Amino acid sequence: MRPRLLAALTCAATAACTALLAPTAAAATPGPDIAVSLAGNYPTTPNSFGNFSVSWTSVGGADYSGVTHLTVDLPPGLTTGGALMYSTPYDYTFTETVSPDGRRLEATFLGLRTPGRGDFMKVQVRSSASTPSGVIKATVANREDLNPANNVASYTVNGPQTPPAVPGAPLVTGISTSTGPGSGGTSVVLTGSNLDNGFVLFGNDNSAAVSCTSSSCTATSPGGTGTVPVAVVTPGGTAYAPGPFTYTGPGPTPPPAPAVNSLSVHSGPIAGGTLVYVLGSNLAGGSVRFGGLPAAHVSCGTGFCSATSPAGVGAVHVTVSTAGGTSASTGSDLYSYTP
């Protein structure tokens, strides 16, 4: 487990925690860096249709994981009904919402990405009866991202192109409540500055029903246990609340146990390094093991995981573990190491 993620799981949301976890411009080695870009066929005339891709790519020197939050804002006269994901394999989860007026799309992507790997969603757009004009803006945010300079992309419809501004670093100065039931559902208001286009994490869990302005975010706590830091993650970086959030009472009902149905590859060298696709059910957010050894570069969607085999010997079971438990070993998940 990387030190930043371990710290996020264990430290309280104090000033010291903020200093430990907040992205820094200078890292000992090139850290995770996500870049967002726009490209496509934009509607430039009245009553026309178009589509454009919002792409985000790992361009740093390390894997990144956790929640990636994307936003797309359209100028007056342009609307969208949503986006389609085209990236394969499906070792991730993706959800989206569109505002009632059709001018804002928010999407959540969850999956590990190695340097050089990219993903994209295609946004369908139509114009009204007037000639469209104004700026289309896309943003990306992830807690592990260390470089905010490439987290905003823009395109001016029927106008001169200008570079997008680098977002300012967020700051959280207050949290309205610090306790709530383990089942979740507590409304929490976080106040501060530069919170635009943010999302809220309770520990490592994404909150529901988030609405952020420049000066505040309203979020609903997910289910959980114990005491966790609360963070607002924006395209400009991550800011932690001045105090943690404590869950009271029993935690949420565990999800169904994962199950492994098949592997794309059933053998590989003892040195490891083989890319293996794991197919099954209830795999989202899982970790993968070959026997008792953790796999590398693991990313899991609901029914699909990608993983790189560790070094090993003999025949082992490949299992997936989630909050719902560990998959039962069967003949379908056997993997053999070859000399």
Coordinates of N, CA and C in Angstrom, one line a residue, residues 15-215:
A15 N -4.5 19.5 11.2 CA -3.6 20.3 10.4 C -2.4 19.4 10.0
A16 N -2.0 18.6 10.9 CA -0.9 17.7 10.6 C -1.2 16.7 9.5
C17 N -2.5 16.2 9.6 CA -3.0 15.3 8.5 C -3.0 16.0 7.2
T18 N -3.5 17.2 7.2 CA -3.6 18.0 5.9 C -2.2 18.1 5.3
A19 N -1.2 18.5 6.2 CA 0.2 18.6 5.7 C 0.7 17.3 5.1
L20 N 0.3 16.2 5.7 CA 0.8 14.9 5.3 C 0.2 14.5 4.0
L21 N -1.1 14.7 3.8 CA -1.8 14.2 2.7 C -2.0 15.1 1.5
A22 N -1.9 16.4 1.7 CA -2.2 17.3 0.6 C -1.1 17.2 -0.5
P23 N -1.5 17.3 -1.8 CA -0.5 17.2 -2.8 C 0.5 18.3 -2.7
T24 N 1.7 18.0 -3.1 CA 2.8 18.9 -3.1 C 3.4 19.0 -4.5
A25 N 3.9 20.2 -4.8 CA 4.5 20.4 -6.1 C 5.7 19.7 -6.3
A26 N 6.5 19.5 -5.3 CA 7.8 18.8 -5.5 C 7.8 17.5 -4.8
A27 N 7.8 16.4 -5.5 CA 7.9 15.0 -4.9 C 9.2 14.4 -5.2
A28 N 9.6 13.4 -4.3 CA 10.9 12.8 -4.5 C 11.0 12.1 -5.8
T29 N 9.9 11.5 -6.3 CA 9.8 10.9 -7.6 C 8.6 11.4 -8.3
P30 N 8.5 11.4 -9.6 CA 7.3 11.9 -10.3 C 6.1 11.2 -9.8
G31 N 5.2 11.9 -9.2 CA 4.0 11.2 -8.7 C 2.9 11.1 -9.6
P32 N 1.7 10.7 -9.2 CA 0.5 10.5 -10.1 C 0.1 11.9 -10.6
D33 N -0.2 11.9 -11.9 CA -0.6 13.2 -12.6 C -1.7 12.8 -13.6
I34 N -2.8 13.4 -13.5 CA -3.9 13.2 -14.4 C -4.1 14.5 -15.3
A35 N -4.2 14.3 -16.6 CA -4.4 15.4 -17.5 C -5.7 15.2 -18.2
V36 N -6.5 16.3 -18.4 CA -7.8 16.2 -19.1 C -7.7 17.0 -20.4
S37 N -8.4 16.6 -21.4 CA -8.4 17.3 -22.7 C -9.7 17.1 -23.4
L38 N -10.0 18.0 -24.3 CA -11.3 18.0 -25.1 C -10.9 17.9 -26.6
A39 N -11.8 17.2 -27.3 CA -11.6 17.1 -28.8 C -12.9 16.6 -29.4
G40 N -13.2 17.1 -30.6 CA -14.4 16.5 -31.2 C -15.1 17.4 -32.2
N41 N -16.3 17.1 -32.5 CA -17.1 17.9 -33.4 C -18.2 18.7 -32.7
Y42 N -17.9 20.0 -32.5 CA -18.8 20.8 -31.7 C -19.9 21.4 -32.6
P43 N -21.1 21.5 -32.1 CA -22.2 22.2 -32.8 C -21.9 23.7 -33.0
T44 N -21.8 24.2 -34.2 CA -21.4 25.6 -34.4 C -22.6 26.4 -35.1
T45 N -23.6 25.7 -35.4 CA -24.8 26.4 -36.1 C -26.1 26.1 -35.3
P46 N -27.1 26.9 -35.5 CA -28.4 26.7 -34.8 C -29.0 25.3 -35.1
N47 N -29.6 24.8 -34.1 CA -30.3 23.5 -34.2 C -29.4 22.4 -34.8
S48 N -28.2 22.3 -34.4 CA -27.3 21.3 -34.9 C -26.9 20.4 -33.7
F49 N -26.3 19.2 -34.1 CA -25.8 18.2 -33.2 C -24.3 18.0 -33.3
G50 N -23.7 17.6 -32.3 CA -22.3 17.3 -32.3 C -21.9 16.4 -31.1
N51 N -20.7 16.0 -31.0 CA -20.2 15.3 -29.9 C -18.7 15.6 -29.7
F52 N -18.3 15.5 -28.5 CA -16.8 15.7 -28.2 C -16.4 14.7 -27.2
S53 N -15.1 14.4 -27.2 CA -14.6 13.5 -26.2 C -13.9 14.3 -25.0
V54 N -14.1 13.8 -23.8 CA -13.4 14.3 -22.7 C -12.5 13.2 -22.3
S55 N -11.2 13.4 -22.4 CA -10.2 12.3 -22.2 C -9.4 12.7 -20.9
W56 N -9.0 11.7 -20.1 CA -8.2 11.9 -19.0 C -7.1 10.8 -19.0
T57 N -5.9 11.2 -18.8 CA -4.7 10.3 -19.0 C -3.8 10.4 -17.9
S58 N -3.2 9.2 -17.5 CA -2.2 9.2 -16.5 C -0.9 9.6 -17.1
V59 N -0.3 10.7 -16.8 CA 0.9 11.2 -17.4 C 2.1 11.3 -16.4
G60 N 1.8 10.9 -15.2 CA 2.9 11.0 -14.2 C 3.7 9.7 -14.2
G61 N 4.5 9.6 -13.1 CA 5.4 8.4 -13.0 C 5.0 7.4 -12.0
A62 N 3.7 7.3 -11.7 CA 3.2 6.3 -10.7 C 1.7 6.1 -11.0
D63 N 1.2 4.9 -10.6 CA -0.2 4.6 -10.7 C -1.0 5.6 -9.9
Y64 N -2.3 5.8 -10.3 CA -3.2 6.5 -9.4 C -4.5 5.7 -9.3
S65 N -5.2 5.8 -8.2 CA -6.4 5.1 -8.0 C -7.4 5.9 -7.2
G66 N -8.5 5.3 -6.8 CA -9.5 6.1 -6.1 C -10.4 6.8 -7.0
V67 N -11.3 7.6 -6.4 CA -12.3 8.3 -7.2 C -11.7 9.4 -8.1
T68 N -12.1 9.4 -9.3 CA -11.8 10.5 -10.3 C -13.1 11.1 -10.6
H69 N -13.1 12.4 -10.4 CA -14.4 13.2 -10.6 C -14.2 14.1 -11.8
L70 N -15.2 14.1 -12.7 CA -15.1 14.8 -14.0 C -16.3 15.7 -14.1
T71 N -16.1 16.9 -14.6 CA -17.3 17.8 -14.8 C -17.2 18.4 -16.2
V72 N -18.3 18.6 -16.8 CA -18.4 19.3 -18.1 C -19.5 20.4 -18.0
D73 N -19.1 21.6 -18.3 CA -20.1 22.7 -18.3 C -20.2 23.3 -19.7
L74 N -21.5 23.5 -20.1 CA -21.8 24.0 -21.4 C -22.3 25.4 -21.3
P75 N -22.0 26.3 -22.3 CA -22.5 27.6 -22.3 C -24.0 27.7 -22.6
P76 N -24.7 28.8 -22.4 CA -26.1 28.9 -22.8 C -26.3 28.6 -24.3
G77 N -27.4 27.8 -24.6 CA -27.6 27.5 -26.0 C -27.2 26.1 -26.3
L78 N -26.4 25.4 -25.5 CA -25.9 24.1 -25.7 C -26.4 23.2 -24.6
T79 N -26.9 22.0 -24.9 CA -27.3 21.0 -23.9 C -26.8 19.6 -24.2
T80 N -26.8 18.8 -23.2 CA -26.4 17.4 -23.4 C -27.4 16.5 -22.7
G81 N -27.5 15.3 -23.2 CA -28.3 14.3 -22.5 C -27.5 13.3 -21.8
G82 N -26.1 13.4 -21.8 CA -25.2 12.5 -21.1 C -24.1 12.1 -22.0
A83 N -23.3 11.2 -21.4 CA -22.0 10.8 -22.0 C -22.0 9.2 -22.1
L84 N -21.2 8.7 -23.0 CA -21.0 7.3 -23.2 C -19.5 7.0 -22.9
M85 N -19.2 5.9 -22.2 CA -17.8 5.5 -22.0 C -17.5 4.5 -23.0
Y86 N -16.3 4.7 -23.6 CA -15.8 3.8 -24.7 C -14.6 3.0 -24.3
S87 N -14.0 3.2 -23.1 CA -12.8 2.6 -22.7 C -12.9 1.2 -22.3
T88 N -12.0 0.4 -22.8 CA -12.0 -1.0 -22.4 C -10.6 -1.4 -22.0
P89 N -10.4 -2.5 -21.2 CA -11.4 -3.4 -20.7 C -12.2 -2.7 -19.5
Y90 N -13.3 -3.3 -19.1 CA -14.2 -2.7 -18.2 C -13.8 -3.0 -16.7
D91 N -12.6 -2.7 -16.4 CA -12.1 -2.9 -15.1 C -12.2 -1.6 -14.2
Y92 N -13.4 -1.0 -14.3 CA -13.7 0.3 -13.6 C -15.2 0.4 -13.5
T93 N -15.6 1.3 -12.6 CA -17.0 1.7 -12.6 C -17.1 3.1 -13.0
F94 N -18.3 3.4 -13.6 CA -18.5 4.8 -14.1 C -20.0 5.2 -13.9
T95 N -20.2 6.3 -13.4 CA -21.5 6.8 -13.2 C -21.6 8.3 -13.6
E96 N -22.8 8.8 -14.0 CA -22.9 10.2 -14.4 C -24.2 10.7 -14.0
T97 N -24.3 12.0 -13.9 CA -25.6 12.7 -13.7 C -25.5 14.0 -14.6
V98 N -26.7 14.4 -15.1 CA -26.8 15.6 -15.9 C -27.8 16.6 -15.2
S99 N -27.5 17.9 -15.1 CA -28.4 18.8 -14.4 C -29.7 18.9 -15.2
P100 N -30.7 19.4 -14.5 CA -32.1 19.5 -15.2 C -32.0 20.4 -16.4
D101 N -31.2 21.4 -16.5 CA -31.2 22.2 -17.7 C -30.3 21.7 -18.8
G102 N -29.6 20.5 -18.5 CA -28.8 19.9 -19.5 C -27.5 20.5 -19.8
R103 N -27.1 21.5 -19.0 CA -25.8 22.2 -19.2 C -24.6 21.8 -18.4
R104 N -24.9 20.9 -17.4 CA -23.7 20.4 -16.6 C -23.8 18.9 -16.4
L105 N -22.7 18.3 -16.7 CA -22.5 16.9 -16.5 C -21.5 16.6 -15.5
E106 N -21.8 15.7 -14.5 CA -20.8 15.3 -13.5 C -20.7 13.8 -13.6
A107 N -19.4 13.3 -13.6 CA -19.2 11.8 -13.8 C -18.2 11.4 -12.7
T108 N -18.3 10.2 -12.3 CA -17.4 9.5 -11.3 C -16.8 8.3 -12.0
F109 N -15.5 8.2 -12.0 CA -14.8 7.1 -12.5 C -13.9 6.5 -11.4
L110 N -14.0 5.1 -11.2 CA -13.3 4.5 -10.1 C -12.5 3.3 -10.7
G111 N -11.2 3.4 -10.7 CA -10.3 2.4 -11.2 C -8.9 2.8 -11.2
L112 N -8.0 1.8 -11.0 CA -6.5 2.1 -11.0 C -6.0 2.3 -12.4
R113 N -5.1 3.3 -12.6 CA -4.6 3.5 -13.9 C -3.0 3.7 -13.8
T114 N -2.3 2.9 -14.7 CA -0.9 3.0 -14.7 C -0.5 4.1 -15.7
P115 N 0.8 4.6 -15.5 CA 1.2 5.7 -16.4 C 1.1 5.4 -17.8
G116 N 0.5 6.3 -18.6 CA 0.3 6.2 -20.0 C -1.0 5.7 -20.4
R117 N -1.8 5.2 -19.4 CA -3.1 4.7 -19.8 C -4.2 5.8 -19.7
G118 N -5.1 5.8 -20.7 CA -6.1 6.9 -20.7 C -7.5 6.3 -20.9
D119 N -8.4 7.2 -20.6 CA -9.8 6.8 -20.7 C -10.6 8.0 -21.3
F120 N -11.7 7.8 -21.9 CA -12.5 8.9 -22.4 C -14.0 8.6 -22.5
M121 N -14.7 9.7 -22.3 CA -16.2 9.6 -22.5 C -16.6 10.5 -23.6
K122 N -17.6 10.2 -24.4 CA -18.0 11.0 -25.5 C -19.3 11.7 -25.1
V123 N -19.4 13.0 -25.1 CA -20.5 13.8 -24.7 C -21.3 14.2 -26.0
Q124 N -22.6 13.8 -26.0 CA -23.5 14.2 -27.1 C -24.1 15.6 -26.8
V125 N -24.0 16.5 -27.8 CA -24.4 17.9 -27.6 C -25.3 18.3 -28.7
R126 N -26.3 19.2 -28.4 CA -27.1 19.9 -29.4 C -27.2 21.4 -29.1
S127 N -27.4 22.2 -30.2 CA -27.6 23.6 -30.0 C -29.0 24.0 -30.1
S128 N -29.3 25.2 -29.6 CA -30.7 25.7 -29.7 C -30.9 26.5 -31.0
A129 N -31.9 27.3 -31.1 CA -32.2 28.0 -32.3 C -31.3 29.1 -32.6
S130 N -30.5 29.5 -31.6 CA -29.5 30.6 -31.8 C -28.2 30.0 -32.1
T131 N -27.3 30.9 -32.8 CA -25.9 30.5 -33.0 C -25.2 30.3 -31.7
P132 N -24.7 29.1 -31.4 CA -24.0 28.9 -30.1 C -22.7 29.7 -30.0
S133 N -22.4 30.1 -28.8 CA -21.2 30.7 -28.5 C -20.9 30.5 -27.0
G134 N -19.7 30.8 -26.6 CA -19.3 30.6 -25.2 C -18.3 29.5 -25.0
V135 N -18.0 29.2 -23.8 CA -16.9 28.3 -23.5 C -17.4 26.9 -22.9
I136 N -17.0 25.8 -23.5 CA -17.2 24.5 -23.0 C -16.0 24.2 -22.1
K137 N -16.2 23.8 -20.8 CA -15.1 23.6 -19.9 C -15.3 22.2 -19.3
A138 N -14.1 21.5 -19.2 CA -14.1 20.2 -18.6 C -13.0 20.2 -17.5
T139 N -13.3 19.5 -16.4 CA -12.3 19.5 -15.3 C -12.2 18.0 -14.8
V140 N -11.0 17.7 -14.2 CA -10.8 16.4 -13.6 C -10.2 16.6 -12.2
A141 N -10.5 15.7 -11.3 CA -10.0 15.8 -9.9 C -9.8 14.4 -9.3
N142 N -8.7 14.2 -8.7 CA -8.4 13.0 -8.0 C -7.5 13.3 -6.8
R143 N -7.8 12.7 -5.7 CA -7.0 13.0 -4.5 C -5.5 12.8 -4.7
E144 N -5.1 11.8 -5.5 CA -3.7 11.4 -5.6 C -3.0 12.3 -6.7
D145 N -3.7 13.1 -7.4 CA -3.1 13.9 -8.5 C -2.2 15.0 -7.9
L146 N -1.0 15.1 -8.3 CA 0.0 16.0 -7.8 C 0.2 17.3 -8.6
N147 N -0.5 17.3 -9.8 CA -0.2 18.5 -10.7 C -1.6 19.1 -11.1
P148 N -2.0 20.2 -10.6 CA -3.3 20.8 -11.0 C -3.2 21.6 -12.3
A149 N -2.0 21.8 -12.8 CA -1.9 22.6 -14.0 C -2.6 22.1 -15.3
N150 N -2.8 20.8 -15.3 CA -3.5 20.2 -16.5 C -4.8 19.6 -16.2
N151 N -5.5 20.2 -15.2 CA -6.8 19.6 -14.8 C -8.0 20.3 -15.3
V152 N -7.8 21.3 -16.2 CA -8.9 22.0 -16.8 C -8.7 22.1 -18.3
A153 N -9.7 21.8 -19.1 CA -9.6 22.0 -20.6 C -10.8 22.8 -21.0
S154 N -10.6 23.6 -22.1 CA -11.7 24.4 -22.5 C -11.7 24.5 -24.1
Y155 N -12.9 24.8 -24.6 CA -13.0 25.1 -26.0 C -14.1 26.2 -26.2
T156 N -13.7 27.2 -26.9 CA -14.6 28.4 -27.2 C -15.4 28.1 -28.5
V157 N -16.7 28.0 -28.4 CA -17.5 27.8 -29.6 C -17.6 29.1 -30.4
N158 N -17.3 29.0 -31.7 CA -17.4 30.2 -32.6 C -16.7 31.4 -32.0
G159 N -15.5 31.2 -31.4 CA -14.7 32.3 -30.9 C -13.3 31.9 -30.7
P160 N -12.4 32.9 -30.4 CA -11.0 32.6 -30.2 C -10.7 31.7 -29.0
Q161 N -9.7 30.9 -29.2 CA -9.3 29.9 -28.2 C -8.3 30.6 -27.2
T162 N -8.6 30.4 -25.9 CA -7.7 30.9 -24.9 C -7.3 29.8 -23.9
P163 N -6.1 29.8 -23.4 CA -5.7 28.7 -22.5 C -6.6 28.7 -21.2
P164 N -7.0 27.6 -20.7 CA -7.8 27.6 -19.4 C -7.0 28.0 -18.3
A165 N -7.6 28.6 -17.3 CA -6.9 29.1 -16.1 C -6.6 27.9 -15.2
V166 N -5.4 27.9 -14.5 CA -5.1 26.9 -13.5 C -5.9 27.1 -12.3
P167 N -6.6 26.1 -11.8 CA -7.5 26.3 -10.6 C -6.7 26.6 -9.4
G168 N -7.3 27.4 -8.5 CA -6.6 27.7 -7.2 C -6.7 26.6 -6.3
A169 N -5.8 26.5 -5.3 CA -5.8 25.4 -4.3 C -7.0 25.6 -3.4
P170 N -7.8 24.5 -3.1 CA -8.9 24.7 -2.2 C -8.5 24.8 -0.7
L171 N -9.4 25.3 0.1 CA -9.2 25.5 1.5 C -10.5 25.2 2.2
V172 N -10.5 24.3 3.2 CA -11.7 24.0 4.0 C -11.5 24.6 5.4
T173 N -12.4 25.5 5.9 CA -12.2 26.1 7.2 C -13.2 25.6 8.2
G174 N -14.3 25.0 7.7 CA -15.3 24.5 8.7 C -16.1 23.3 8.2
I175 N -16.6 22.6 9.2 CA -17.5 21.4 8.9 C -18.7 21.5 9.9
S176 N -19.9 21.4 9.3 CA -21.1 21.7 10.1 C -21.4 20.6 11.2
T177 N -21.0 19.4 10.9 CA -21.3 18.3 11.9 C -20.2 17.3 11.8
S178 N -19.9 16.7 13.0 CA -18.7 15.8 13.0 C -19.1 14.3 13.4
T179 N -20.4 14.0 13.5 CA -20.9 12.7 13.8 C -22.1 12.3 13.0
G180 N -22.3 11.0 12.8 CA -23.5 10.6 12.1 C -23.5 9.1 12.2
P181 N -24.7 8.5 11.9 CA -24.9 7.0 12.0 C -24.0 6.3 11.0
G182 N -23.6 5.1 11.3 CA -22.8 4.2 10.4 C -23.5 3.9 9.1
S183 N -24.8 4.0 9.1 CA -25.5 3.7 7.9 C -25.4 4.8 6.9
G184 N -24.9 5.9 7.3 CA -24.8 7.1 6.4 C -26.0 7.9 6.3
G185 N -26.0 8.9 5.4 CA -27.2 9.7 5.3 C -27.2 11.0 6.0
T186 N -26.1 11.4 6.6 CA -26.0 12.7 7.3 C -25.6 13.8 6.4
S187 N -26.4 14.9 6.4 CA -26.0 16.0 5.6 C -24.9 16.8 6.3
V188 N -23.9 17.1 5.5 CA -22.7 17.8 6.1 C -22.4 19.0 5.2
V189 N -22.2 20.1 5.8 CA -21.8 21.3 5.0 C -20.3 21.7 5.3
L190 N -19.5 21.8 4.3 CA -18.1 22.2 4.4 C -17.9 23.6 3.8
T191 N -17.3 24.4 4.6 CA -17.1 25.8 4.1 C -15.6 26.1 3.9
G192 N -15.4 27.0 3.0 CA -14.0 27.4 2.7 C -13.9 28.2 1.4
S193 N -12.9 28.0 0.6 CA -12.7 28.7 -0.6 C -12.1 27.9 -1.7
N194 N -12.4 28.2 -3.0 CA -11.9 27.5 -4.1 C -12.4 26.0 -4.1
L195 N -13.7 25.8 -3.7 CA -14.2 24.5 -3.7 C -15.0 24.1 -4.9
D196 N -15.0 25.0 -6.0 CA -15.7 24.7 -7.2 C -15.3 23.4 -7.8
N197 N -16.3 22.7 -8.4 CA -16.1 21.5 -9.1 C -15.5 20.4 -8.2
G198 N -15.8 20.5 -6.9 CA -15.2 19.5 -6.0 C -16.1 18.3 -5.7
F199 N -15.5 17.3 -5.1 CA -16.3 16.2 -4.6 C -15.8 15.9 -3.2
V200 N -16.5 15.2 -2.4 CA -16.2 15.0 -0.9 C -15.9 13.5 -0.6
L201 N -14.8 13.3 0.1 CA -14.5 12.0 0.5 C -14.6 11.9 2.1
F202 N -15.2 10.8 2.6 CA -15.2 10.5 4.0 C -14.3 9.3 4.1
G203 N -13.0 9.5 4.5 CA -12.0 8.5 4.4 C -11.7 8.3 3.0
N204 N -11.9 7.1 2.5 CA -11.7 6.8 1.0 C -13.0 6.6 0.3
D205 N -14.2 6.9 1.0 CA -15.5 6.7 0.4 C -16.1 7.9 -0.2
N206 N -16.6 7.9 -1.4 CA -17.2 9.0 -2.0 C -18.5 9.3 -1.4
S207 N -18.8 10.6 -1.1 CA -20.1 11.0 -0.6 C -21.1 11.1 -1.7
A208 N -22.4 11.0 -1.2 CA -23.5 11.1 -2.2 C -24.1 12.5 -2.2
A209 N -24.8 12.9 -3.2 CA -25.6 14.1 -3.3 C -24.7 15.3 -3.0
V210 N -23.6 15.4 -3.6 CA -22.6 16.5 -3.4 C -23.0 17.7 -4.3
S211 N -23.0 18.9 -3.7 CA -23.2 20.2 -4.4 C -22.1 21.2 -3.9
C212 N -21.3 21.6 -4.8 CA -20.2 22.5 -4.4 C -20.3 23.9 -5.1
T213 N -20.1 25.0 -4.3 CA -19.9 26.3 -4.9 C -18.4 26.7 -4.5
S214 N -18.1 27.9 -4.9 CA -16.7 28.3 -4.5 C -16.5 28.3 -3.0
S215 N -17.5 28.6 -2.2 CA -17.3 28.8 -0.8 C -17.9 27.6 0.1

